[in-house]
PDB file of C-alpha atoms and ligand atoms in Angstrom:
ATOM      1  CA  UNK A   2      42.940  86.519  87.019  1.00 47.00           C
ATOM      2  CA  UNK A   3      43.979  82.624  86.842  1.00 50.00           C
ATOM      3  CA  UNK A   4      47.501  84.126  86.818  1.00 50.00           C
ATOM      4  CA  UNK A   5      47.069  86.083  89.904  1.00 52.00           C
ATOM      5  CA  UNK A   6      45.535  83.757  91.709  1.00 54.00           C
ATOM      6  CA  UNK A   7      48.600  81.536  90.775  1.00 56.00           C
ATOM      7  CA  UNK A   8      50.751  83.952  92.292  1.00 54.00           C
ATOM      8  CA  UNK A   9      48.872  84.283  95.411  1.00 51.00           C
ATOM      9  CA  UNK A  10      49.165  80.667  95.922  1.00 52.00           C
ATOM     10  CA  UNK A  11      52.683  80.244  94.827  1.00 58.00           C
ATOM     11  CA  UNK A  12      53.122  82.926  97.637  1.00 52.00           C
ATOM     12  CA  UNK A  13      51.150  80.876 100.209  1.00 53.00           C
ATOM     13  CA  UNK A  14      53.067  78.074  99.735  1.00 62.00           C
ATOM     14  CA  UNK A  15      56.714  80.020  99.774  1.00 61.00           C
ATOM     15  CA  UNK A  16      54.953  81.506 103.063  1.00 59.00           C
ATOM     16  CA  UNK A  17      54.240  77.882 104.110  1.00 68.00           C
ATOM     17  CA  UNK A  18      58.005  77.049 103.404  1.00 58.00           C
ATOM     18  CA  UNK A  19      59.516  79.597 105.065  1.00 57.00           C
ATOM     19  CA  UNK A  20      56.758  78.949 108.288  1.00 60.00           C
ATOM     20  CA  UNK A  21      57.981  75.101 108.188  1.00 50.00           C
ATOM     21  CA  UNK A  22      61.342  76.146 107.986  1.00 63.00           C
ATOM     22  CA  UNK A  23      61.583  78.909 110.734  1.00 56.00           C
ATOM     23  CA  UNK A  24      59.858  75.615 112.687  1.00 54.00           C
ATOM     24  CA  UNK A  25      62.371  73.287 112.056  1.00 58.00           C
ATOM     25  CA  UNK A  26      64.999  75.738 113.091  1.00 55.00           C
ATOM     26  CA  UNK A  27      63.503  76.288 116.382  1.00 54.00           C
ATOM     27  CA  UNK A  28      63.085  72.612 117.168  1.00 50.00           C
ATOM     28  CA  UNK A  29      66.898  71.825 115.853  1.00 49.00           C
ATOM     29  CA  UNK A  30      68.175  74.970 118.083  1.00 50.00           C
ATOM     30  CA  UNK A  31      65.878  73.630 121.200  1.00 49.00           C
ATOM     31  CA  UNK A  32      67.050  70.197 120.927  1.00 41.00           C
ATOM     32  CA  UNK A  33      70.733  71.317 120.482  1.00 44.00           C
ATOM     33  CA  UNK A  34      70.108  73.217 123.917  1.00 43.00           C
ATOM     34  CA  UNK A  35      68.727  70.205 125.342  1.00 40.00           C
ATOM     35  CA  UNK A  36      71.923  68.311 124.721  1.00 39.00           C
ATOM     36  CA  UNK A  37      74.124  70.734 126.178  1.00 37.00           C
ATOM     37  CA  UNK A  38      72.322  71.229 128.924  1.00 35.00           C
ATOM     38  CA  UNK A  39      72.533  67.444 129.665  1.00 34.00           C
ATOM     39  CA  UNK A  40      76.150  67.655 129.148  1.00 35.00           C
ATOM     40  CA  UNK A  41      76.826  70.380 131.595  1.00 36.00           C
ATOM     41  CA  UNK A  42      74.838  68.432 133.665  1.00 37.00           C
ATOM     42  CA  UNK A  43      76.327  64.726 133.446  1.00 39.00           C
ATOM     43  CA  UNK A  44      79.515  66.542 133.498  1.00 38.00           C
ATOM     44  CA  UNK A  45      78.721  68.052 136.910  1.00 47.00           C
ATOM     45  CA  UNK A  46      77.421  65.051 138.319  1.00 44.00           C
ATOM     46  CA  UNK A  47      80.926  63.415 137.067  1.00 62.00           C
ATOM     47  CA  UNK A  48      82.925  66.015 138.810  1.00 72.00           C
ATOM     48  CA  UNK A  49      81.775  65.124 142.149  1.00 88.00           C
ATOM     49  CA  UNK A  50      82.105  61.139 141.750  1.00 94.00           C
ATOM     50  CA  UNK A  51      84.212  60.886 144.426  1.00 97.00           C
ATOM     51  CA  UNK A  52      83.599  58.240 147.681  1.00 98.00           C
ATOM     52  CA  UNK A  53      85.057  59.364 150.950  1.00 98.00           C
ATOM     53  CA  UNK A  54      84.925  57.090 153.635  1.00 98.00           C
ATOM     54  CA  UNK A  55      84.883  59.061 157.479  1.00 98.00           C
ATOM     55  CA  UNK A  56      86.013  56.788 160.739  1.00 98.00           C
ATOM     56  CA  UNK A  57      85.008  58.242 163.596  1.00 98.00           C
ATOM     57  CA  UNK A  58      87.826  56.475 165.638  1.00 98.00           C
ATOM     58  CA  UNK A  59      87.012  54.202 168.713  1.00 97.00           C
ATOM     59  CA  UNK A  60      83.408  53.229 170.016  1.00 97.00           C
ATOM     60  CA  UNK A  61      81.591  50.982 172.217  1.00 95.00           C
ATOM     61  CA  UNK A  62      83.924  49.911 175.482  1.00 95.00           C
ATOM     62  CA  UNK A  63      86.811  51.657 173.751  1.00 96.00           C
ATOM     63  CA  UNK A  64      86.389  55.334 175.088  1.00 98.00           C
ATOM     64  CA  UNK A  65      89.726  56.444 173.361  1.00 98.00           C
ATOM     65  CA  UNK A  66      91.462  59.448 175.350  1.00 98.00           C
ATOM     66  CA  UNK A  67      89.750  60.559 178.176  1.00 98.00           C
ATOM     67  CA  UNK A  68      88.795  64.222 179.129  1.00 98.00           C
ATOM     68  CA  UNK A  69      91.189  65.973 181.698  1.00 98.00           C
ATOM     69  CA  UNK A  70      88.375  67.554 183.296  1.00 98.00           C
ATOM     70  CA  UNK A  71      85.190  66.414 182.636  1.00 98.00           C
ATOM     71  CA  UNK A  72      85.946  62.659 181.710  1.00 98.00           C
ATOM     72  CA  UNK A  73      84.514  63.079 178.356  1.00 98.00           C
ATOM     73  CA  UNK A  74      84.917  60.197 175.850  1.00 98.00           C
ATOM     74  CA  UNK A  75      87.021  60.505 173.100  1.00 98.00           C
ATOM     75  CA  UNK A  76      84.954  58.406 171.456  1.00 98.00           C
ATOM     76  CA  UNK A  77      81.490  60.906 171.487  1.00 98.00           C
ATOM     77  CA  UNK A  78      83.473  64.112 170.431  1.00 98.00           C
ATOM     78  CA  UNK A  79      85.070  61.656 167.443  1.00 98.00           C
ATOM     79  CA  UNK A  80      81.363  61.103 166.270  1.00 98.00           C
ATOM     80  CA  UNK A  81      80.038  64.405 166.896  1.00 98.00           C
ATOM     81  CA  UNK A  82      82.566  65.671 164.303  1.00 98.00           C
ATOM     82  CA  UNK A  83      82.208  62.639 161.543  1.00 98.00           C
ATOM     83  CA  UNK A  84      78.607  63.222 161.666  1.00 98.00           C
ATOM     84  CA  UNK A  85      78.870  66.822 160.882  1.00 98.00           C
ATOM     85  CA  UNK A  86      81.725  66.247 158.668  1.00 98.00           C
ATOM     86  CA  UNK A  87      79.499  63.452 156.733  1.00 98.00           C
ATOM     87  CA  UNK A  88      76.395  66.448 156.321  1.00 98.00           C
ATOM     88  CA  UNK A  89      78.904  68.781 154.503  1.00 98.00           C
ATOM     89  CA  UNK A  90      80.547  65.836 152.460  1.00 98.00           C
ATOM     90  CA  UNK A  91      76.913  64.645 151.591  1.00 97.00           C
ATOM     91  CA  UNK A  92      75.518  68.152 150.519  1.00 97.00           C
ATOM     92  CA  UNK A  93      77.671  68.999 147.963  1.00 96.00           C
ATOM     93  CA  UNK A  94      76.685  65.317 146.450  1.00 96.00           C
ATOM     94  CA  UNK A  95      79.529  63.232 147.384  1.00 97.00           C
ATOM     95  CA  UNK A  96      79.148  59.943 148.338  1.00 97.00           C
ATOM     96  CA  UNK A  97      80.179  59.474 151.791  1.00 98.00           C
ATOM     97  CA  UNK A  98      80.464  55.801 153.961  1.00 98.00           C
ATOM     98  CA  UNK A  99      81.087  56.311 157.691  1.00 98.00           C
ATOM     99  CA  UNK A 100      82.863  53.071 159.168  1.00 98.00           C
ATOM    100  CA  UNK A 101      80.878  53.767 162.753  1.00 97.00           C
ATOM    101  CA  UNK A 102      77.456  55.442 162.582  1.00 97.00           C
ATOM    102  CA  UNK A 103      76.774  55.559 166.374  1.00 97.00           C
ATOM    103  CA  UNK A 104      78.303  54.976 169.909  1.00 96.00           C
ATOM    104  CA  UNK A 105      79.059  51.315 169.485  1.00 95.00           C
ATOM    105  CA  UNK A 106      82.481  49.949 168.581  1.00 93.00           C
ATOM    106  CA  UNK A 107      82.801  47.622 165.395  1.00 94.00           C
ATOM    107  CA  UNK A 108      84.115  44.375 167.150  1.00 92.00           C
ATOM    108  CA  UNK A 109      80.620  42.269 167.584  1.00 90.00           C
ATOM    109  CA  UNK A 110      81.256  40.967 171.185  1.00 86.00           C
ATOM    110  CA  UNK A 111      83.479  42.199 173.503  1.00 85.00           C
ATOM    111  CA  UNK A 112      85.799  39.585 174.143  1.00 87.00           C
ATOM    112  CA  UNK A 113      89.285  38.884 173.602  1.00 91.00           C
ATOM    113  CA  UNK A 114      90.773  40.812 170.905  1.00 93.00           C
ATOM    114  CA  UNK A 115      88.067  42.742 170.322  1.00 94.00           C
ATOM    115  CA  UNK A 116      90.134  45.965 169.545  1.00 94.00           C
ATOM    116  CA  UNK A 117      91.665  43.406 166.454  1.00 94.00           C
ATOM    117  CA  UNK A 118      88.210  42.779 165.229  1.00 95.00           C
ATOM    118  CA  UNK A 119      87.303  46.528 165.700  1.00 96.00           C
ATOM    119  CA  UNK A 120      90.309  47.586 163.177  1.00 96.00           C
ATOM    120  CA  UNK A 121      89.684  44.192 160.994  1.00 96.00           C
ATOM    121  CA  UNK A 122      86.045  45.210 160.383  1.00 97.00           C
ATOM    122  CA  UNK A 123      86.717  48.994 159.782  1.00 98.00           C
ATOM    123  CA  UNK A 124      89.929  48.342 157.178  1.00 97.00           C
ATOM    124  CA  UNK A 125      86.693  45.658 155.366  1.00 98.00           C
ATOM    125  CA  UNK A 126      84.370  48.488 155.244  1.00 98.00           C
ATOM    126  CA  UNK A 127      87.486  50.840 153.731  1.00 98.00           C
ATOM    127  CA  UNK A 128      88.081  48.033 151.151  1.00 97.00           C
ATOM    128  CA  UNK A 129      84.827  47.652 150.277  1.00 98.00           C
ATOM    129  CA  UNK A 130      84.194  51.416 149.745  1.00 98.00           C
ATOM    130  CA  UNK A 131      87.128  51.841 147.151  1.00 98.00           C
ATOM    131  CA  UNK A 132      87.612  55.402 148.396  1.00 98.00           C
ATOM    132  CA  UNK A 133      88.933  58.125 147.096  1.00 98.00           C
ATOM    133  CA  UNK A 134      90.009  59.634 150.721  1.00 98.00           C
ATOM    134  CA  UNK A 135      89.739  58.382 154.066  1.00 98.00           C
ATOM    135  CA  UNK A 136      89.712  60.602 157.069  1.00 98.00           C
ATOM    136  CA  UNK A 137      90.404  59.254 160.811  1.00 98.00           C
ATOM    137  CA  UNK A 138      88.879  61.409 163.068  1.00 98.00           C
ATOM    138  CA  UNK A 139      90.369  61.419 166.802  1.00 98.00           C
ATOM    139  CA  UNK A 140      91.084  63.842 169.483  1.00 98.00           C
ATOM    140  CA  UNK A 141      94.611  63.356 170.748  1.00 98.00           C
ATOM    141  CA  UNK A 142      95.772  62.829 174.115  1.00 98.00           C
ATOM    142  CA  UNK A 143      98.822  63.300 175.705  1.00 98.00           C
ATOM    143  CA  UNK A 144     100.913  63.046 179.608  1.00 97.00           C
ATOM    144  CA  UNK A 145     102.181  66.589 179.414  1.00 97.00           C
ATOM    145  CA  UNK A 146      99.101  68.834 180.481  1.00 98.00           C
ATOM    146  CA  UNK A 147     100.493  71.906 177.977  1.00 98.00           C
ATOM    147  CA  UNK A 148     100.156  70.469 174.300  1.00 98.00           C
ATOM    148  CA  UNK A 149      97.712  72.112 172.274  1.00 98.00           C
ATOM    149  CA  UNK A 150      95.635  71.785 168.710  1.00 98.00           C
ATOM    150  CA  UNK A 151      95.266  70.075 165.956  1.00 98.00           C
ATOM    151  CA  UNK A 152      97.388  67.754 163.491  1.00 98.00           C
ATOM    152  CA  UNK A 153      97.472  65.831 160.577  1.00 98.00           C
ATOM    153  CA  UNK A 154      98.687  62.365 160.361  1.00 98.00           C
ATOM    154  CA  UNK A 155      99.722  60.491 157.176  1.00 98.00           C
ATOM    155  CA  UNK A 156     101.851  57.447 156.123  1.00 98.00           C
ATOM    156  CA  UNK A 157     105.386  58.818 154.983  1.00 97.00           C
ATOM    157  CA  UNK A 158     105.130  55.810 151.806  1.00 98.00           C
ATOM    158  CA  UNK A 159     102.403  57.824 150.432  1.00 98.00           C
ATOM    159  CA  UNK A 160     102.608  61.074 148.510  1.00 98.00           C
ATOM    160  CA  UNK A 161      98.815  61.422 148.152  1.00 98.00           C
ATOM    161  CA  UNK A 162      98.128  61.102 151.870  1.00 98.00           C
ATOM    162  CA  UNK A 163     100.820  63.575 151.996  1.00 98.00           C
ATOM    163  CA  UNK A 164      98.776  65.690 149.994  1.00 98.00           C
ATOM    164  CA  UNK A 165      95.666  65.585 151.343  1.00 98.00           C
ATOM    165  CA  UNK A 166      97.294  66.485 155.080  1.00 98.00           C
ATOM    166  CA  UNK A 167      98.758  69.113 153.964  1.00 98.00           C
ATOM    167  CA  UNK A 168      95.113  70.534 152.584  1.00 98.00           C
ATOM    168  CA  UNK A 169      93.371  69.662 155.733  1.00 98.00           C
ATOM    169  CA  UNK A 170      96.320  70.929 157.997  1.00 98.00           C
ATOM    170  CA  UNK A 171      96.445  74.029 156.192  1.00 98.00           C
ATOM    171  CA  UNK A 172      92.742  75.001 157.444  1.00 98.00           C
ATOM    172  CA  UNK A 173      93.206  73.828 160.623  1.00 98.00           C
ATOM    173  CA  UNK A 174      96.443  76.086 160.975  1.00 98.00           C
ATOM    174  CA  UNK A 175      94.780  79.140 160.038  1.00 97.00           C
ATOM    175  CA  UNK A 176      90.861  78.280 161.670  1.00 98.00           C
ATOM    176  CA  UNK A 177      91.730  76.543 164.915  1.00 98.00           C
ATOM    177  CA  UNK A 178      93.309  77.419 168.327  1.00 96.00           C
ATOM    178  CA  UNK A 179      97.041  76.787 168.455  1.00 97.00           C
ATOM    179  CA  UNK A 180      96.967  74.001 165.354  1.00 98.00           C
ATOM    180  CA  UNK A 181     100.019  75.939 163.578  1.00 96.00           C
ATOM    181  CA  UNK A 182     102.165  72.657 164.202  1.00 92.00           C
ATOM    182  CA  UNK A 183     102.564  70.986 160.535  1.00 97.00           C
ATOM    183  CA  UNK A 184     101.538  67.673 159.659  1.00 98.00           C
ATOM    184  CA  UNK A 185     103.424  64.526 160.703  1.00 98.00           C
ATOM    185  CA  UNK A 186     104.139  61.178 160.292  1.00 98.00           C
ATOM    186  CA  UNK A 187     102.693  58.155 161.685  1.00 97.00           C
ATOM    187  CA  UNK A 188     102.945  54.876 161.810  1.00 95.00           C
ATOM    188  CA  UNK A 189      99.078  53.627 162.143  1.00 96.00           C
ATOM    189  CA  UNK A 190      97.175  50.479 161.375  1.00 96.00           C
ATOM    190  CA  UNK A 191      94.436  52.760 159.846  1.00 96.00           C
ATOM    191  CA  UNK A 192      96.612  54.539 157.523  1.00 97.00           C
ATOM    192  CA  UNK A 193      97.811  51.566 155.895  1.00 96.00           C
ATOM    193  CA  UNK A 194      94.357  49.999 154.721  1.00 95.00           C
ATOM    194  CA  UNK A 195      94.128  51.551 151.114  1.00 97.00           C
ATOM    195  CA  UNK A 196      95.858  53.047 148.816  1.00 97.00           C
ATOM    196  CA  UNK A 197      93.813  55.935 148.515  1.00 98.00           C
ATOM    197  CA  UNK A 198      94.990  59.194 150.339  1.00 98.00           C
ATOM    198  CA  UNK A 199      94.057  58.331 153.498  1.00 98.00           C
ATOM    199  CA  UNK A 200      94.791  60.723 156.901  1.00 98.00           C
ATOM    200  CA  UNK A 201      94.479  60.444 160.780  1.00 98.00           C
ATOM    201  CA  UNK A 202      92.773  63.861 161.818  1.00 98.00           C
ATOM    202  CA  UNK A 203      93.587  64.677 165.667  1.00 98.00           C
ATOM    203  CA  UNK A 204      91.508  67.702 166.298  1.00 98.00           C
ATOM    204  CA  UNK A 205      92.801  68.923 169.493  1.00 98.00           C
ATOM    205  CA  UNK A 206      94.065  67.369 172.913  1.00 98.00           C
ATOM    206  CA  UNK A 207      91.385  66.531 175.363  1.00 98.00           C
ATOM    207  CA  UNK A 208      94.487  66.071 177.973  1.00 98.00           C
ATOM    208  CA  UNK A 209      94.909  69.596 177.925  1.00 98.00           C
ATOM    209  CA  UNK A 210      92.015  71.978 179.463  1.00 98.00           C
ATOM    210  CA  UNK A 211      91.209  74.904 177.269  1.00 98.00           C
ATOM    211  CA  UNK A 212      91.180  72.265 174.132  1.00 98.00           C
ATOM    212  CA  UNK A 213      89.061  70.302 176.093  1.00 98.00           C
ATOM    213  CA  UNK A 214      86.809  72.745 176.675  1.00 98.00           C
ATOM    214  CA  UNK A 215      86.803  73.893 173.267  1.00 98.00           C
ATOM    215  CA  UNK A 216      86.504  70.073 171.645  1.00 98.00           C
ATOM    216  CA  UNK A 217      82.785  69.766 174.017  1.00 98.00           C
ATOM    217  CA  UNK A 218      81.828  73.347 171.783  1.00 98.00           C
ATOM    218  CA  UNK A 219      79.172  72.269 169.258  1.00 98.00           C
ATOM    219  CA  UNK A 220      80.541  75.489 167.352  1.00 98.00           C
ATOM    220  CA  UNK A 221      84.296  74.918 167.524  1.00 98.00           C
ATOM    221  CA  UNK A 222      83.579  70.759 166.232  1.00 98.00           C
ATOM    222  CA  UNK A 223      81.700  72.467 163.456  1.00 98.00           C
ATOM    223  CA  UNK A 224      84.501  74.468 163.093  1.00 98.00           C
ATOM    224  CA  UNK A 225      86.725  71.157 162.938  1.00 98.00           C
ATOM    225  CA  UNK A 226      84.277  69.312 160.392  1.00 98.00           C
ATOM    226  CA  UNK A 227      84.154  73.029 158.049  1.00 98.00           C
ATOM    227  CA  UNK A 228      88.076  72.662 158.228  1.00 98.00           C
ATOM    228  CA  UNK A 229      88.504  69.018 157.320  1.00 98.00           C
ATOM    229  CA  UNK A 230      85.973  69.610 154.573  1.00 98.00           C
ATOM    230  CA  UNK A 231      87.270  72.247 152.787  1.00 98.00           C
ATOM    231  CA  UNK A 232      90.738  69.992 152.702  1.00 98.00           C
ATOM    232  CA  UNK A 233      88.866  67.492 151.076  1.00 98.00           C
ATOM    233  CA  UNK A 234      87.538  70.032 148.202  1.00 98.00           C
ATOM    234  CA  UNK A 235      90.936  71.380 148.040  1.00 97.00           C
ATOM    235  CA  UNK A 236      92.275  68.223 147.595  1.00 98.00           C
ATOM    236  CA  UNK A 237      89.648  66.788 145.180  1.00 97.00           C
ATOM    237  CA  UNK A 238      90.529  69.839 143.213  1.00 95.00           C
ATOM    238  CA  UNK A 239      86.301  70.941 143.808  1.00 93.00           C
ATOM    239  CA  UNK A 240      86.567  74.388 143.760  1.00 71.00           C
TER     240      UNK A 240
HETATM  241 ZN1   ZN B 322      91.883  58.173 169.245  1.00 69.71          ZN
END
């Protein structure tokens, strides 16, 4: 009987072993999920540590280009399309610094060489950023009536500027009306404030009529902004 009842407990307590064991197990394997779940996460978060600075180009008493027909600012459409470039940008958790934020101009007063102080004060907020891209965004302009679409600008001394255009122009060749045209060189103020890939988007040419009336289309600048963002994830290597 004492023998037994030995037994019996000897078995409660292998019972109890095995119970504390099987415990410990689960509580190792949880915590080991835990920690790669937190990886993947950090990971994830790291992947998309990227700061792109948008410049809506012009502002305040410099309109830019002016529309052929219906006198439109430059300056208005060039926001329009930051801002909805800037939503995109931001929702996929990238951190994004816009050098203008509304209709006024970056120069504080506007007196003489105020367009100096304008490109002073947005190459400062560039510098400041320590971007990873920088997109210009303009509308073009030009004497003859008949050009059309969009283009990509970059600084020939840099190979990832050169890059990035080539991303952005890509999507604007096969999404937008008559933007089939290449990228290009140019030789702009704005391109040379970092050395970060940095581009000058012209979406279109508010000298010419149809653009025009296409660059005024809510849809068609969304259009623009979906274009110039999925550069920037092509670019970033996001995808
Ligand atoms: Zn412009």
């Amino acid at each position: 009987m004492k023998k037994s009842r030995k037994y019996i407990f000897s078995l409660l307590k292998k019972g109890q072993i095995i119970f504390c064991m099987v415990v410990a197990l689960l509580v190792i394997s949880s915590c080991i999920a835990v920690d790669i779940g937190t990886a993947t996460a950090s990971n994830g978060k790291e992947s998309l540590d990227f700061t792109i600075v948008i410049d809506a180009g012009h502002g305040g008493i410099d309109p830019g280009s002016i529309g052929y027909k219906t006198k439109v600012k430059e300056s208005v459409i060039n926001l329009s399309v930051a801002k909805k470039l800037e939503q995109k940008l931001s929702e996929i958790g990238l951190r994004v610094i816009m050098t203008r934020k509304d209709e006024n101009g970056l120069y504080g007063l506007s007196t003489t060489n105020y367009k100096k102080r304008d490109m002073q004060k947005r190459r400062d907020i560039i510098e400041k950023a320590h971007p990873d891209v920088v997109v210009s965004v303009h509308m073009n302009s030009y004497v003859r009536h008949n050009l059309r679409g969009a283009q990509v600008f970059f600084d020939k001394t840099s190979p990832v500027s050169e890059q990035l255009a080539l991303f952005i122009q890509d999507q604007f060749a096969s999404k937008l009306e008559k933007s089939d045209k290449g990228i290009s060189v140019g030789d702009y103020y704005m391109l040379k404030c970092t050395k970060a890939a940095s581009v000058i988007a012209e979406c279109g040419f508010l000298s010419n009529e149809e653009d025009e009336k296409l660059l005024l289309n809510e849809a068609y600048q969304d259009k623009i902004a979906e274009c110039i963002f999925v550069g920037i994830v092509g670019f970033l290597n996001l995808e």
